[in-house]
Amino acid sequence: MTAAPSVATARGPAVVLDGGQWRERARAHRERMARWTGPHRERRRRGEAHPVLDFLFTYYSLRPAQLERWDPGPGVALRDAAEFLDRPGYVCGPAGVVLDVAALPRLRSTAEFVGRLLRATASRPARLGCFGLHEWAMVYRSDAPRHRAVPLRLGAAGTDAVVESLPVQCTHYDAFRFFTDAARPRNALTPTRESQVALEQPGCLHATMDLYKWAYKLAPGCPSDLLGDCFELASDVRELDMRASPYDLAAHGYAPVRIETPAGRAEYARLQAGFAERAAPLRSRLIALCERL
């Protein structure tokens, strides 16, 4: 691809992309995301639920068409791009169509919160001793598991015994809030929305998956390559999240991480550490974006 020239604008340095360049980037992003959006649409047409992958489109609120849509991010001018003027925040500049962040005042407050949260998270060491027990705590002593169509691998009594035999140490409010009433007192902490900035840490699988949420909350200010990187990481982390869960997902092609055993807990911690390492540069990119916005 031909290198895009840099130009100076009233808002600082920018990159200029001609029509062929930005359309190629938009096409590549759409095709990259189609690996997930295409099968998801097919499942919806068939009325078929997926206990692992649906989460990426139900718990997270970005619709497939929005995920496929390409945005250049701030500081990029697009030539031959009149269609962008129908989108909020895009205006005509001297070098082409650009995103005017000042036209989207909500981005400032969102970026302030997200930046504060991610900086706090990045400042802490990764804690690797939770072993994914949050999913177990969500069905502890419950007659109505969240994924009713999928059996519990150890049965109800066996699942309860695992929760009772290991320390529950969840730091993530949006996981903790789904704990059963019986499980909440077993957690070492009581995460709240107000304590989120004080508690989140980079070893948490849900904090890592949430990088995707923070990326789309910053739209259209978030470049789509960063959004796509965060989504791809979230998809990989979700797989471990559910492989380590109490559910038997063999019929869906997922081998369990048996956290009820010492070997399974060691495997979980090793994979968890790898995801924390992968997340660190994405978190840094999001922090830098928040500072710019």
Short mmCIF file of C-alpha atoms in Angstrom, two decimals:
data_model
loop_
_atom_site.label_atom_id
_atom_site.label_comp_id
_atom_site.label_asym_id
_atom_site.label_seq_id
_atom_site.Cartn_x
_atom_site.Cartn_y
_atom_site.Cartn_z
CA MET A 1 0.00 0.00 0.00
CA THR A 2 1.31 3.47 -0.84
CA ALA A 3 2.41 5.41 2.23
CA ALA A 4 -0.03 8.15 3.18
CA PRO A 5 1.43 11.65 3.32
CA SER A 6 1.44 13.63 6.56
CA VAL A 7 0.08 17.17 6.54
CA ALA A 8 -0.21 19.93 9.13
CA THR A 9 -3.73 21.09 10.06
CA ALA A 10 -5.16 23.52 12.57
CA ARG A 11 -5.65 20.59 14.92
CA GLY A 12 -2.14 19.21 14.54
CA PRO A 13 -0.45 16.68 12.26
CA ALA A 14 -2.74 14.47 10.21
CA VAL A 15 -2.51 11.63 7.75
CA VAL A 16 -4.23 12.00 4.39
CA LEU A 17 -5.73 8.93 2.72
CA ASP A 18 -7.03 9.05 -0.81
CA GLY A 19 -10.19 7.20 -1.78
CA GLY A 20 -8.43 4.01 -2.82
CA GLN A 21 -6.39 3.87 0.38
CA TRP A 22 -9.18 4.32 2.88
CA ARG A 23 -11.57 2.05 0.98
CA GLU A 24 -8.95 -0.70 1.03
CA ARG A 25 -8.55 -0.28 4.78
CA ALA A 26 -12.31 -0.33 5.25
CA ARG A 27 -12.60 -3.49 3.14
CA ALA A 28 -9.81 -5.23 5.06
CA HIS A 29 -11.41 -4.37 8.40
CA ARG A 30 -14.84 -5.59 7.26
CA GLU A 31 -13.38 -8.89 6.04
CA ARG A 32 -11.38 -9.33 9.22
CA MET A 33 -14.49 -8.92 11.40
CA ALA A 34 -16.56 -11.17 9.11
CA ARG A 35 -14.80 -14.16 10.71
CA TRP A 36 -17.12 -13.54 13.69
CA THR A 37 -20.00 -11.49 12.32
CA GLY A 38 -20.78 -13.89 9.47
CA PRO A 39 -21.24 -17.01 11.64
CA HIS A 40 -23.15 -14.97 14.23
CA ARG A 41 -25.64 -13.81 11.61
CA GLU A 42 -26.04 -17.37 10.34
CA ARG A 43 -26.75 -18.65 13.84
CA ARG A 44 -29.34 -15.93 14.37
CA ARG A 45 -31.06 -16.85 11.12
CA ARG A 46 -31.23 -20.45 12.31
CA GLY A 47 -32.36 -19.43 15.79
CA GLU A 48 -29.31 -21.17 17.21
CA ALA A 49 -27.64 -20.02 20.43
CA HIS A 50 -23.90 -20.36 21.10
CA PRO A 51 -22.89 -20.45 24.79
CA VAL A 52 -19.41 -19.04 24.14
CA LEU A 53 -19.54 -16.67 21.17
CA ASP A 54 -22.96 -15.04 21.58
CA PHE A 55 -21.50 -13.19 24.57
CA LEU A 56 -19.44 -11.04 22.19
CA PHE A 57 -22.66 -9.66 20.66
CA THR A 58 -25.12 -9.81 23.57
CA TYR A 59 -23.23 -8.87 26.72
CA TYR A 60 -21.24 -6.43 24.58
CA SER A 61 -23.67 -4.13 22.84
CA LEU A 62 -21.95 -3.33 19.53
CA ARG A 63 -23.99 -4.77 16.67
CA PRO A 64 -22.26 -6.73 13.89
CA ALA A 65 -22.79 -3.96 11.32
CA GLN A 66 -21.24 -1.45 13.72
CA LEU A 67 -18.29 -3.73 14.35
CA GLU A 68 -17.69 -4.02 10.59
CA ARG A 69 -17.87 -0.28 10.01
CA TRP A 70 -14.51 1.40 9.53
CA ASP A 71 -13.45 4.61 11.24
CA PRO A 72 -10.02 6.18 10.74
CA GLY A 73 -9.73 7.78 14.17
CA PRO A 74 -8.63 11.34 14.92
CA GLY A 75 -6.00 13.11 12.87
CA VAL A 76 -6.79 11.37 9.57
CA ALA A 77 -8.14 13.21 6.53
CA LEU A 78 -10.07 11.24 3.90
CA ARG A 79 -10.29 12.33 0.28
CA ASP A 80 -13.28 11.39 -1.85
CA ALA A 81 -15.24 10.55 1.30
CA ALA A 82 -18.48 12.53 1.13
CA GLU A 83 -20.40 9.56 2.60
CA PHE A 84 -18.68 10.11 5.94
CA LEU A 85 -20.43 13.47 6.26
CA ASP A 86 -23.64 11.57 7.07
CA ARG A 87 -21.97 10.26 10.24
CA PRO A 88 -21.88 12.24 13.50
CA GLY A 89 -18.65 14.14 14.06
CA TYR A 90 -17.28 14.12 10.52
CA VAL A 91 -16.71 17.48 8.81
CA CYS A 92 -14.95 18.85 5.74
CA GLY A 93 -11.42 20.03 6.42
CA PRO A 94 -8.75 21.60 4.20
CA ALA A 95 -7.26 18.20 3.33
CA GLY A 96 -10.47 16.17 3.22
CA VAL A 97 -13.14 14.76 5.54
CA VAL A 98 -11.95 14.57 9.15
CA LEU A 99 -13.36 13.62 12.52
CA ASP A 100 -14.01 16.75 14.57
CA VAL A 101 -13.75 15.54 18.16
CA ALA A 102 -15.07 18.88 19.44
CA ALA A 103 -18.37 18.11 17.67
CA LEU A 104 -18.83 15.07 19.92
CA PRO A 105 -18.66 16.43 23.48
CA ARG A 106 -19.57 13.09 25.04
CA LEU A 107 -16.23 11.72 23.84
CA ARG A 108 -14.36 13.96 26.26
CA SER A 109 -16.14 12.69 29.38
CA THR A 110 -15.99 9.08 28.16
CA ALA A 111 -12.28 9.39 27.42
CA GLU A 112 -11.64 10.92 30.84
CA PHE A 113 -13.27 7.99 32.65
CA VAL A 114 -11.84 5.27 30.41
CA GLY A 115 -8.35 6.76 30.60
CA ARG A 116 -8.51 6.97 34.39
CA LEU A 117 -9.71 3.38 34.68
CA LEU A 118 -7.12 1.97 32.28
CA ARG A 119 -4.23 3.89 33.82
CA ALA A 120 -5.21 2.60 37.26
CA THR A 121 -5.50 -0.96 35.94
CA ALA A 122 -2.12 -0.77 34.21
CA SER A 123 -0.46 0.49 37.41
CA ARG A 124 -1.16 -2.76 39.28
CA PRO A 125 0.46 -6.19 39.04
CA ALA A 126 -1.58 -8.97 37.48
CA ARG A 127 -3.29 -11.22 40.01
CA LEU A 128 -3.38 -14.79 38.71
CA GLY A 129 -5.02 -16.71 41.53
CA CYS A 130 -8.73 -16.41 40.75
CA PHE A 131 -8.81 -19.54 38.52
CA GLY A 132 -11.96 -18.39 36.76
CA LEU A 133 -14.18 -19.16 39.71
CA HIS A 134 -16.49 -16.29 38.82
CA GLU A 135 -18.37 -18.54 36.37
CA TRP A 136 -18.71 -21.19 39.05
CA ALA A 137 -19.98 -18.62 41.54
CA MET A 138 -22.69 -17.62 39.07
CA VAL A 139 -24.30 -21.07 39.39
CA TYR A 140 -23.38 -21.87 43.00
CA ARG A 141 -26.36 -23.39 44.82
CA SER A 142 -28.65 -22.39 41.97
CA ASP A 143 -31.42 -24.37 40.30
CA ALA A 144 -31.26 -22.11 37.23
CA PRO A 145 -27.79 -21.97 35.61
CA ARG A 146 -27.31 -19.11 33.15
CA HIS A 147 -26.67 -21.51 30.24
CA ARG A 148 -29.49 -23.94 30.83
CA ALA A 149 -29.01 -25.74 27.50
CA VAL A 150 -25.46 -26.75 28.48
CA PRO A 151 -24.89 -29.34 31.22
CA LEU A 152 -22.65 -28.75 34.21
CA ARG A 153 -19.52 -30.81 33.80
CA LEU A 154 -19.44 -31.96 37.44
CA GLY A 155 -23.14 -31.69 38.15
CA ALA A 156 -24.68 -29.26 40.64
CA ALA A 157 -23.23 -30.87 43.77
CA GLY A 158 -19.77 -31.20 42.23
CA THR A 159 -19.85 -27.57 41.09
CA ASP A 160 -20.83 -26.38 44.56
CA ALA A 161 -18.02 -28.45 46.09
CA VAL A 162 -15.42 -26.74 43.89
CA VAL A 163 -16.62 -23.28 44.96
CA GLU A 164 -16.47 -24.37 48.59
CA SER A 165 -12.96 -25.83 48.28
CA LEU A 166 -11.17 -22.83 46.72
CA PRO A 167 -10.82 -19.14 47.62
CA VAL A 168 -13.05 -16.90 45.50
CA GLN A 169 -11.18 -13.67 44.69
CA CYS A 170 -13.04 -11.84 41.93
CA THR A 171 -12.07 -8.17 41.49
CA HIS A 172 -14.43 -7.33 38.61
CA TYR A 173 -17.79 -5.80 39.40
CA ASP A 174 -19.48 -6.86 36.15
CA ALA A 175 -18.65 -10.48 36.94
CA PHE A 176 -19.38 -10.24 40.66
CA ARG A 177 -22.85 -8.77 40.10
CA PHE A 178 -23.93 -12.07 38.49
CA PHE A 179 -22.86 -14.18 41.49
CA THR A 180 -25.69 -16.04 43.19
CA ASP A 181 -26.78 -14.75 46.59
CA ALA A 182 -25.09 -17.73 48.22
CA ALA A 183 -21.80 -17.09 46.44
CA ARG A 184 -21.38 -13.37 47.13
CA PRO A 185 -20.30 -13.72 50.79
CA ARG A 186 -17.60 -16.19 49.69
CA ASN A 187 -15.80 -13.57 47.59
CA ALA A 188 -12.78 -11.97 49.25
CA LEU A 189 -13.95 -8.55 47.99
CA THR A 190 -17.23 -6.79 47.38
CA PRO A 191 -16.69 -5.00 44.05
CA THR A 192 -19.04 -2.11 43.27
CA ARG A 193 -19.36 0.22 40.33
CA GLU A 194 -17.94 2.97 42.55
CA SER A 195 -14.86 0.88 43.43
CA GLN A 196 -14.19 -0.21 39.84
CA VAL A 197 -11.23 2.15 39.29
CA ALA A 198 -9.73 1.12 42.64
CA LEU A 199 -10.03 -2.64 42.07
CA GLU A 200 -9.54 -3.60 38.42
CA GLN A 201 -6.25 -5.32 37.69
CA PRO A 202 -4.64 -6.59 34.46
CA GLY A 203 -4.79 -10.30 35.28
CA CYS A 204 -8.60 -10.30 35.24
CA LEU A 205 -10.02 -11.94 32.13
CA HIS A 206 -13.06 -9.70 32.17
CA ALA A 207 -10.96 -6.54 32.48
CA THR A 208 -9.03 -7.76 29.43
CA MET A 209 -12.20 -8.51 27.45
CA ASP A 210 -13.53 -5.10 28.42
CA LEU A 211 -10.78 -3.40 26.42
CA TYR A 212 -13.11 -4.10 23.51
CA LYS A 213 -15.97 -2.34 25.31
CA TRP A 214 -13.86 0.71 26.04
CA ALA A 215 -12.71 0.82 22.41
CA TYR A 216 -16.27 0.96 21.06
CA LYS A 217 -17.38 3.37 23.78
CA LEU A 218 -14.81 5.74 22.26
CA ALA A 219 -16.31 5.41 18.75
CA PRO A 220 -16.07 7.04 16.31
CA GLY A 221 -12.88 8.34 17.88
CA CYS A 222 -11.33 4.86 18.08
CA PRO A 223 -9.49 3.73 14.93
CA SER A 224 -10.99 0.50 13.65
CA ASP A 225 -7.67 -1.33 13.65
CA LEU A 226 -7.51 -0.84 17.43
CA LEU A 227 -11.16 -1.81 17.83
CA GLY A 228 -10.51 -4.97 15.80
CA ASP A 229 -7.43 -5.88 17.85
CA CYS A 230 -9.41 -5.50 21.08
CA PHE A 231 -12.30 -7.56 19.72
CA GLU A 232 -10.01 -10.36 18.59
CA LEU A 233 -8.38 -10.49 22.02
CA ALA A 234 -11.79 -10.51 23.70
CA SER A 235 -12.82 -13.48 21.53
CA ASP A 236 -9.74 -15.46 22.51
CA VAL A 237 -10.16 -14.62 26.20
CA ARG A 238 -13.83 -15.57 26.11
CA GLU A 239 -12.83 -19.05 24.99
CA LEU A 240 -10.62 -19.54 28.06
CA ASP A 241 -13.29 -17.98 30.25
CA MET A 242 -15.76 -20.67 29.23
CA ARG A 243 -13.31 -23.56 28.95
CA ALA A 244 -12.50 -22.97 32.61
CA SER A 245 -16.18 -22.65 33.53
CA PRO A 246 -18.31 -25.42 35.11
CA TYR A 247 -20.09 -26.09 31.81
CA ASP A 248 -19.51 -29.13 29.61
CA LEU A 249 -18.80 -27.59 26.20
CA ALA A 250 -17.42 -30.70 24.49
CA ALA A 251 -20.35 -30.72 22.06
CA HIS A 252 -19.26 -27.27 20.92
CA GLY A 253 -15.65 -28.31 20.44
CA TYR A 254 -14.13 -26.82 23.62
CA ALA A 255 -11.88 -28.92 25.83
CA PRO A 256 -12.18 -28.04 29.52
CA VAL A 257 -9.52 -26.38 31.64
CA ARG A 258 -10.13 -28.41 34.79
CA ILE A 259 -9.56 -25.77 37.45
CA GLU A 260 -10.77 -28.22 40.10
CA THR A 261 -7.34 -29.91 39.76
CA PRO A 262 -3.86 -28.49 40.50
CA ALA A 263 -2.81 -29.08 36.89
CA GLY A 264 -5.88 -27.25 35.60
CA ARG A 265 -5.27 -24.29 37.89
CA ALA A 266 -1.66 -24.08 36.73
CA GLU A 267 -2.82 -24.16 33.09
CA TYR A 268 -5.37 -21.43 33.76
CA ALA A 269 -2.81 -19.15 35.47
CA ARG A 270 -0.35 -19.65 32.60
CA LEU A 271 -2.93 -18.77 29.95
CA GLN A 272 -4.22 -15.89 32.08
CA ALA A 273 -0.70 -14.44 32.29
CA GLY A 274 -0.35 -14.70 28.52
CA PHE A 275 -3.55 -12.75 27.97
CA ALA A 276 -2.43 -10.08 30.44
CA GLU A 277 0.75 -9.72 28.40
CA ARG A 278 -1.20 -9.44 25.14
CA ALA A 279 -3.55 -6.89 26.67
CA ALA A 280 -0.85 -4.51 27.93
CA PRO A 281 0.02 -2.84 24.58
CA LEU A 282 -3.67 -2.53 23.66
CA ARG A 283 -4.37 -0.90 27.00
CA SER A 284 -1.49 1.51 26.36
CA ARG A 285 -2.88 2.36 22.91
CA LEU A 286 -6.29 3.05 24.41
CA ILE A 287 -4.78 5.24 27.12
CA ALA A 288 -2.92 7.26 24.49
CA LEU A 289 -6.15 7.60 22.50
CA CYS A 290 -8.03 8.80 25.59
CA GLU A 291 -5.40 11.44 26.19
CA ARG A 292 -5.74 12.64 22.61
CA LEU A 293 -9.53 12.72 22.76
#
